[in-house]
CSV table of N, CA and C in Angstrom, one decimal:
chain,number,residue,atom,x,y,z
A,1,MET,N,102.9,124.8,107.1
A,1,MET,CA,103.9,123.8,106.6
A,1,MET,C,104.7,124.4,105.4
A,2,LYS,N,104.2,125.4,104.8
A,2,LYS,CA,104.8,125.9,103.5
A,2,LYS,C,106.2,126.3,103.7
A,3,GLY,N,107.1,126.0,102.7
A,3,GLY,CA,108.5,126.4,102.7
A,3,GLY,C,109.4,125.2,102.6
A,4,PHE,N,110.7,125.4,102.7
A,4,PHE,CA,111.6,124.3,102.5
A,4,PHE,C,111.7,123.5,103.8
A,5,HIS,N,111.8,122.2,103.6
A,5,HIS,CA,111.9,121.3,104.8
A,5,HIS,C,113.0,120.2,104.5
A,6,HIS,N,113.5,119.7,105.7
A,6,HIS,CA,114.4,118.5,105.6
A,6,HIS,C,113.4,117.4,105.9
A,7,ILE,N,113.4,116.4,104.9
A,7,ILE,CA,112.5,115.3,105.0
A,7,ILE,C,113.4,114.0,105.1
A,8,ARG,N,113.2,113.2,106.1
A,8,ARG,CA,114.0,112.0,106.3
A,8,ARG,C,113.0,110.8,105.9
A,9,LEU,N,113.4,110.0,104.9
A,9,LEU,CA,112.7,108.8,104.6
A,9,LEU,C,113.5,107.6,105.0
A,10,GLU,N,112.8,106.6,105.6
A,10,GLU,CA,113.5,105.4,106.0
A,10,GLU,C,112.7,104.2,105.5
A,11,LEU,N,113.4,103.2,105.1
A,11,LEU,CA,112.8,102.0,104.4
A,11,LEU,C,111.7,101.4,105.4
A,12,ALA,N,110.6,101.2,104.8
A,12,ALA,CA,109.4,100.6,105.5
A,12,ALA,C,109.5,99.1,105.4
A,13,ARG,N,108.6,98.4,106.0
A,13,ARG,CA,108.6,96.9,105.9
A,13,ARG,C,108.4,96.5,104.5
A,14,GLU,N,109.2,95.5,104.1
A,14,GLU,CA,109.1,94.8,102.8
A,14,GLU,C,109.7,93.5,102.9
A,15,PRO,N,109.5,92.6,101.9
A,15,PRO,CA,110.2,91.3,102.0
A,15,PRO,C,111.7,91.5,102.1
A,16,GLY,N,112.3,90.8,103.1
A,16,GLY,CA,113.7,90.9,103.4
A,16,GLY,C,114.0,91.9,104.5
A,17,HIS,N,113.0,92.8,104.8
A,17,HIS,CA,113.1,93.8,105.9
A,17,HIS,C,111.8,93.8,106.6
A,18,PRO,N,111.5,92.8,107.4
A,18,PRO,CA,110.1,92.7,108.0
A,18,PRO,C,109.9,93.8,109.1
A,19,HIS,N,110.9,94.5,109.5
A,19,HIS,CA,110.8,95.5,110.5
A,19,HIS,C,111.2,96.9,109.9
A,20,GLY,N,111.4,96.9,108.6
A,20,GLY,CA,111.9,98.1,107.9
A,20,GLY,C,113.4,98.2,108.2
A,21,ASP,N,114.0,99.4,107.9
A,21,ASP,CA,115.4,99.6,108.1
A,21,ASP,C,115.7,101.0,108.2
A,22,SER,N,115.9,101.5,109.4
A,22,SER,CA,116.2,102.9,109.6
A,22,SER,C,117.6,103.4,109.0
A,23,GLY,N,118.4,102.4,108.7
A,23,GLY,CA,119.7,102.8,108.1
A,23,GLY,C,119.7,102.8,106.6
A,24,ASP,N,118.6,102.6,106.0
A,24,ASP,CA,118.4,102.6,104.5
A,24,ASP,C,117.4,103.7,104.2
A,25,GLY,N,117.8,104.8,103.5
A,25,GLY,CA,116.9,105.8,103.2
A,25,GLY,C,117.4,107.0,102.4
A,26,TRP,N,116.7,108.0,102.5
A,26,TRP,CA,116.9,109.3,101.8
A,26,TRP,C,116.7,110.5,102.7
A,27,ASP,N,117.6,111.5,102.6
A,27,ASP,CA,117.4,112.8,103.2
A,27,ASP,C,117.1,113.7,102.0
A,28,ILE,N,116.0,114.4,102.1
A,28,ILE,CA,115.6,115.3,101.0
A,28,ILE,C,115.3,116.7,101.6
A,29,VAL,N,115.8,117.7,100.9
A,29,VAL,CA,115.4,119.1,101.2
A,29,VAL,C,114.6,119.5,100.0
A,30,ALA,N,113.4,119.9,100.3
A,30,ALA,CA,112.5,120.4,99.2
A,30,ALA,C,111.5,121.3,99.8
A,31,ALA,N,110.9,122.1,98.9
A,31,ALA,CA,109.8,123.0,99.3
A,31,ALA,C,108.5,122.3,99.3
A,32,LEU,N,107.7,122.5,100.3
A,32,LEU,CA,106.4,121.9,100.4
A,32,LEU,C,105.3,123.0,100.4
A,33,ASP,N,104.1,122.6,100.0
A,33,ASP,CA,103.0,123.5,100.0
A,33,ASP,C,102.3,123.4,101.4
A,34,GLU,N,101.2,124.0,101.5
A,34,GLU,CA,100.4,124.0,102.8
A,34,GLU,C,99.9,122.6,103.2
A,35,GLU,N,99.7,121.7,102.2
A,35,GLU,CA,99.2,120.4,102.4
A,35,GLU,C,100.3,119.4,102.6
A,36,GLY,N,101.6,119.8,102.5
A,36,GLY,CA,102.7,118.9,102.6
A,36,GLY,C,103.2,118.2,101.3
A,37,ARG,N,102.6,118.7,100.2
A,37,ARG,CA,103.0,118.2,98.9
A,37,ARG,C,104.2,119.0,98.3
A,38,LEU,N,105.0,118.4,97.4
A,38,LEU,CA,106.1,119.1,96.8
A,38,LEU,C,105.6,120.4,96.1
A,39,ASP,N,106.2,121.5,96.3
A,39,ASP,CA,105.8,122.8,95.8
A,39,ASP,C,106.7,123.0,94.5
A,40,LEU,N,106.1,122.7,93.4
A,40,LEU,CA,106.9,122.8,92.1
A,40,LEU,C,107.4,124.2,91.8
A,41,GLU,N,106.6,125.2,92.0
A,41,GLU,CA,107.1,126.5,91.7
A,41,GLU,C,108.2,127.0,92.6
A,42,ALA,N,108.1,126.7,93.9
A,42,ALA,CA,109.2,127.1,94.8
A,42,ALA,C,110.5,126.3,94.5
A,43,CYS,N,110.3,125.0,94.1
A,43,CYS,CA,111.5,124.2,93.8
A,43,CYS,C,112.1,124.7,92.5
A,44,ARG,N,111.3,125.1,91.5
A,44,ARG,CA,111.9,125.7,90.3
A,44,ARG,C,112.5,127.0,90.5
A,45,ALA,N,112.0,127.8,91.5
A,45,ALA,CA,112.6,129.1,91.8
A,45,ALA,C,114.0,129.0,92.5
A,46,GLU,N,114.2,127.9,93.2
A,46,GLU,CA,115.5,127.7,93.9
A,46,GLU,C,115.9,126.2,93.8
A,47,PRO,N,116.3,125.8,92.6
A,47,PRO,CA,116.6,124.4,92.3
A,47,PRO,C,117.8,123.9,93.1
A,48,LYS,N,118.8,124.7,93.4
A,48,LYS,CA,120.0,124.3,94.1
A,48,LYS,C,119.7,123.9,95.6
A,49,ARG,N,118.6,124.4,96.1
A,49,ARG,CA,118.2,124.1,97.5
A,49,ARG,C,117.5,122.7,97.5
A,50,CYS,N,117.1,122.2,96.4
A,50,CYS,CA,116.4,120.9,96.4
A,50,CYS,C,117.5,119.8,96.4
A,51,PHE,N,117.9,119.4,97.5
A,51,PHE,CA,119.0,118.5,97.8
A,51,PHE,C,118.5,117.1,98.1
A,52,VAL,N,119.3,116.1,97.7
A,52,VAL,CA,119.0,114.7,98.1
A,52,VAL,C,120.3,114.0,98.6
A,53,ARG,N,120.2,113.1,99.5
A,53,ARG,CA,121.3,112.3,100.0
A,53,ARG,C,120.8,110.9,100.2
A,54,ARG,N,121.4,109.9,99.5
A,54,ARG,CA,121.1,108.5,99.6
A,54,ARG,C,122.0,107.9,100.7
A,55,PHE,N,121.4,107.3,101.7
A,55,PHE,CA,122.3,106.6,102.7
A,55,PHE,C,121.9,105.1,102.8
A,56,LEU,N,122.9,104.4,103.2
A,56,LEU,CA,122.7,102.9,103.5
A,56,LEU,C,123.7,102.6,104.6
A,57,ARG,N,123.1,101.9,105.6
A,57,ARG,CA,123.8,101.6,106.9
A,57,ARG,C,124.4,102.9,107.5
A,58,ASP,N,123.6,103.9,107.4
A,58,ASP,CA,123.9,105.2,107.9
A,58,ASP,C,125.0,105.9,107.3
A,59,ALA,N,125.6,105.4,106.2
A,59,ALA,CA,126.7,106.0,105.5
A,59,ALA,C,126.2,106.7,104.2
A,60,THR,N,126.7,107.8,103.9
A,60,THR,CA,126.3,108.5,102.6
A,60,THR,C,126.8,107.7,101.4
A,61,ARG,N,125.9,107.3,100.6
A,61,ARG,CA,126.3,106.6,99.3
A,61,ARG,C,126.5,107.7,98.2
A,62,ALA,N,125.6,108.7,98.2
A,62,ALA,CA,125.7,109.7,97.1
A,62,ALA,C,124.8,110.9,97.5
A,63,THR,N,125.1,112.0,96.9
A,63,THR,CA,124.3,113.2,97.1
A,63,THR,C,124.0,113.8,95.7
A,64,GLY,N,123.0,114.6,95.6
A,64,GLY,CA,122.6,115.2,94.4
A,64,GLY,C,121.4,116.2,94.6
A,65,HIS,N,120.5,116.2,93.6
A,65,HIS,CA,119.4,117.2,93.7
A,65,HIS,C,118.1,116.5,93.3
A,66,LEU,N,117.0,117.0,93.8
A,66,LEU,CA,115.7,116.6,93.4
A,66,LEU,C,115.3,117.5,92.2
A,67,ARG,N,114.9,116.9,91.1
A,67,ARG,CA,114.6,117.6,89.9
A,67,ARG,C,113.2,117.2,89.4
A,68,HIS,N,112.5,118.1,88.9
A,68,HIS,CA,111.2,117.8,88.2
A,68,HIS,C,111.5,117.7,86.7
A,69,THR,N,111.1,116.6,86.1
A,69,THR,CA,111.5,116.3,84.7
A,69,THR,C,110.3,116.5,83.8
A,70,VAL,N,110.6,116.4,82.5
A,70,VAL,CA,109.6,116.4,81.5
A,70,VAL,C,108.7,115.2,81.7
A,71,GLY,N,107.4,115.5,81.6
A,71,GLY,CA,106.4,114.4,81.9
A,71,GLY,C,105.9,114.4,83.3
A,72,GLY,N,106.4,115.4,84.1
A,72,GLY,CA,105.9,115.5,85.5
A,72,GLY,C,106.5,114.6,86.6
A,73,ARG,N,107.6,113.9,86.2
A,73,ARG,CA,108.2,113.0,87.2
A,73,ARG,C,109.2,113.8,88.1
A,74,TRP,N,109.4,113.3,89.3
A,74,TRP,CA,110.4,113.9,90.2
A,74,TRP,C,111.6,112.9,90.2
A,75,LEU,N,112.8,113.3,89.9
A,75,LEU,CA,113.9,112.5,89.9
A,75,LEU,C,114.9,112.8,91.0
A,76,LEU,N,115.3,111.8,91.7
A,76,LEU,CA,116.4,111.9,92.8
A,76,LEU,C,117.7,111.7,92.0
A,77,ASP,N,118.3,112.8,91.6
A,77,ASP,CA,119.4,112.7,90.6
A,77,ASP,C,120.7,112.8,91.4
A,78,LEU,N,121.4,111.7,91.5
A,78,LEU,CA,122.6,111.6,92.3
A,78,LEU,C,123.8,111.8,91.4
A,79,GLU,N,124.6,112.8,91.8
A,79,GLU,CA,125.8,113.2,91.1
A,79,GLU,C,126.8,112.1,90.9
A,80,GLY,N,127.1,111.8,89.6
A,80,GLY,CA,128.1,110.8,89.4
A,80,GLY,C,127.7,109.3,89.6
A,81,ARG,N,126.5,109.1,90.0
A,81,ARG,CA,126.0,107.8,90.3
A,81,ARG,C,124.7,107.5,89.6
A,82,ASP,N,124.7,107.4,88.3
A,82,ASP,CA,123.5,107.1,87.5
A,82,ASP,C,122.9,105.8,88.0
A,83,ASP,N,123.7,104.8,88.5
A,83,ASP,CA,123.2,103.6,88.9
A,83,ASP,C,122.3,103.7,90.2
A,84,LEU,N,122.5,104.8,90.9
A,84,LEU,CA,121.7,105.0,92.1
A,84,LEU,C,120.6,106.0,91.9
A,85,ASP,N,120.5,106.6,90.8
A,85,ASP,CA,119.4,107.6,90.5
A,85,ASP,C,118.1,106.9,90.8
A,86,ALA,N,117.1,107.6,91.2
A,86,ALA,CA,115.8,107.0,91.5
A,86,ALA,C,114.7,108.0,91.1
A,87,ALA,N,113.5,107.5,91.0
A,87,ALA,CA,112.4,108.4,90.7
A,87,ALA,C,111.3,108.2,91.7
A,88,GLY,N,110.6,109.2,92.0
A,88,GLY,CA,109.5,109.1,92.9
A,88,GLY,C,108.3,108.5,92.1
A,89,PHE,N,107.6,107.6,92.8
A,89,PHE,CA,106.4,107.0,92.2
A,89,PHE,C,105.2,107.9,92.6
A,90,ARG,N,104.7,108.7,91.6
A,90,ARG,CA,103.6,109.7,91.9
A,90,ARG,C,104.0,110.6,93.0
A,91,LEU,N,105.3,111.0,93.1
A,91,LEU,CA,105.8,111.8,94.2
A,91,LEU,C,105.1,113.2,94.3
A,92,GLY,N,104.7,113.7,93.2
A,92,GLY,CA,104.0,115.0,93.2
A,92,GLY,C,102.7,115.0,93.9
A,93,ASP,N,102.1,113.8,94.0
A,93,ASP,CA,100.8,113.6,94.6
A,93,ASP,C,100.9,113.2,96.1
A,94,GLU,N,102.0,112.8,96.5
A,94,GLU,CA,102.2,112.4,97.9
A,94,GLU,C,102.3,113.5,98.9
A,95,ARG,N,101.8,113.3,100.1
A,95,ARG,CA,101.9,114.2,101.2
A,95,ARG,C,103.1,113.8,102.1
A,96,PHE,N,104.0,114.8,102.3
A,96,PHE,CA,105.1,114.5,103.2
A,96,PHE,C,104.8,115.0,104.6
A,97,VAL,N,104.2,114.1,105.3
A,97,VAL,CA,103.8,114.3,106.7
A,97,VAL,C,104.3,113.1,107.5
A,98,LEU,N,104.6,113.4,108.8
A,98,LEU,CA,105.1,112.3,109.6
A,98,LEU,C,104.1,111.1,109.6
A,99,GLY,N,104.7,109.9,109.5
A,99,GLY,CA,103.9,108.7,109.5
A,99,GLY,C,103.3,108.3,108.1
A,100,GLU,N,103.4,109.1,107.1
A,100,GLU,CA,102.9,108.8,105.8
A,100,GLU,C,104.0,108.0,105.1
A,101,TYR,N,103.7,107.3,104.0
A,101,TYR,CA,104.6,106.5,103.2
A,101,TYR,C,104.7,107.1,101.8
A,102,VAL,N,105.9,107.0,101.2
A,102,VAL,CA,106.1,107.3,99.8
A,102,VAL,C,106.8,106.2,99.1
A,103,SER,N,106.6,106.1,97.8
A,103,SER,CA,107.3,105.0,97.1
A,103,SER,C,108.4,105.6,96.2
A,104,ILE,N,109.5,105.0,96.1
A,104,ILE,CA,110.6,105.4,95.3
A,104,ILE,C,111.0,104.3,94.4
A,105,VAL,N,111.2,104.6,93.1
A,105,VAL,CA,111.6,103.6,92.1
A,105,VAL,C,113.1,103.7,92.0
A,106,ALA,N,113.8,102.6,92.4
A,106,ALA,CA,115.2,102.6,92.4
A,106,ALA,C,115.7,102.5,90.9
A,107,GLY,N,117.0,102.7,90.8
A,107,GLY,CA,117.7,102.6,89.5
A,107,GLY,C,117.5,101.3,88.8
A,108,ASP,N,117.3,100.2,89.5
A,108,ASP,CA,117.1,98.9,88.9
A,108,ASP,C,115.7,98.6,88.6
A,109,GLY,N,114.8,99.6,88.9
A,109,GLY,CA,113.4,99.4,88.5
A,109,GLY,C,112.5,98.9,89.7
A,110,GLU,N,113.1,98.5,90.8
A,110,GLU,CA,112.4,98.0,91.9
A,110,GLU,C,111.7,99.2,92.7
A,111,ILE,N,110.5,99.0,93.2
A,111,ILE,CA,109.8,100.0,93.9
A,111,ILE,C,110.0,99.7,95.4
A,112,HIS,N,110.4,100.7,96.2
A,112,HIS,CA,110.6,100.5,97.6
A,112,HIS,C,109.7,101.6,98.3
A,113,THR,N,109.1,101.2,99.4
A,113,THR,CA,108.3,102.1,100.2
A,113,THR,C,109.1,102.6,101.4
A,114,TYR,N,109.0,103.9,101.6
A,114,TYR,CA,109.7,104.6,102.7
A,114,TYR,C,108.7,105.4,103.6
A,115,GLY,N,109.0,105.4,104.9
A,115,GLY,CA,108.2,106.1,105.8
A,115,GLY,C,108.8,107.5,106.0
A,116,VAL,N,107.9,108.5,106.2
A,116,VAL,CA,108.4,109.8,106.5
A,116,VAL,C,108.6,109.8,108.0
A,117,GLU,N,109.9,109.8,108.4
A,117,GLU,CA,110.3,109.7,109.8
A,117,GLU,C,110.7,111.0,110.4
A,118,ARG,N,111.1,112.0,109.6
A,118,ARG,CA,111.5,113.3,110.1
A,118,ARG,C,111.0,114.4,109.1
A,119,LEU,N,110.6,115.5,109.7
A,119,LEU,CA,110.1,116.6,108.8
A,119,LEU,C,110.4,117.9,109.6
A,120,GLU,N,111.4,118.6,109.2
A,120,GLU,CA,111.9,119.8,109.9
A,120,GLU,C,111.9,121.0,108.9
A,121,PRO,N,111.3,122.1,109.3
A,121,PRO,CA,111.4,123.3,108.5
A,121,PRO,C,112.8,123.9,108.5
A,122,LEU,N,113.2,124.4,107.3
A,122,LEU,CA,114.5,125.0,107.2
A,122,LEU,C,114.4,126.5,106.9
A,123,GLU,N,115.3,127.3,107.4
A,123,GLU,CA,115.3,128.7,107.1
A,123,GLU,C,116.1,129.0,105.8
A,124,SER,N,117.2,128.3,105.6
A,124,SER,CA,118.0,128.6,104.4
A,124,SER,C,118.9,127.4,104.1
A,125,GLY,N,118.9,127.0,102.8
A,125,GLY,CA,119.9,126.0,102.3
A,125,GLY,C,119.7,124.7,102.8
A,126,PRO,N,120.3,123.7,102.2
A,126,PRO,CA,120.2,122.3,102.7
A,126,PRO,C,121.1,122.1,103.9
A,127,PRO,N,120.9,121.1,104.7
A,127,PRO,CA,121.7,120.8,105.9
A,127,PRO,C,123.1,120.4,105.4
A,128,ALA,N,124.1,120.7,106.2
A,128,ALA,CA,125.5,120.3,105.8
A,128,ALA,C,125.6,118.8,105.8
A,129,VAL,N,126.1,118.2,104.8
A,129,VAL,CA,126.3,116.8,104.7
A,129,VAL,C,127.7,116.5,104.2
A,130,GLU,N,128.4,115.7,105.0
A,130,GLU,CA,129.8,115.4,104.6
A,130,GLU,C,129.8,114.0,104.0
A,131,ALA,N,130.4,113.9,102.8
A,131,ALA,CA,130.4,112.6,102.2
A,131,ALA,C,131.4,111.7,102.9
A,132,GLU,N,131.1,110.4,103.1
A,132,GLU,CA,131.9,109.5,103.8
A,132,GLU,C,132.6,108.7,102.7
A,133,GLU,N,133.9,108.3,103.0
A,133,GLU,CA,134.6,107.6,102.0
A,133,GLU,C,134.6,106.1,102.4
């Protein structure tokens, strides 16, 4: 499993979304280790490859980068959209494998749970994403 992967996270069941929401989520490109956890050293070696895209109703809301910050937190840093920036809740401890769940702390402080719905190895660079207006 080691190497860079495209990870698709989709909103899991929560109040207001009893069946989850496949149109609400994140696309993340990040390096994973053999166990499916974020590979800090590989991400530090190639930070521009650690890409994030926030989508809602299948439209791109913002794009940016996954960054490891002081204190060991992972930040989903969206360019020009500080209101949409999010942080992973213990994201460094989570395993990104199909069917697992990860928690993301939204910019407003609310925690949302997302299911890992897609996991594809990448040979080079993030997937092409066109911003929608």
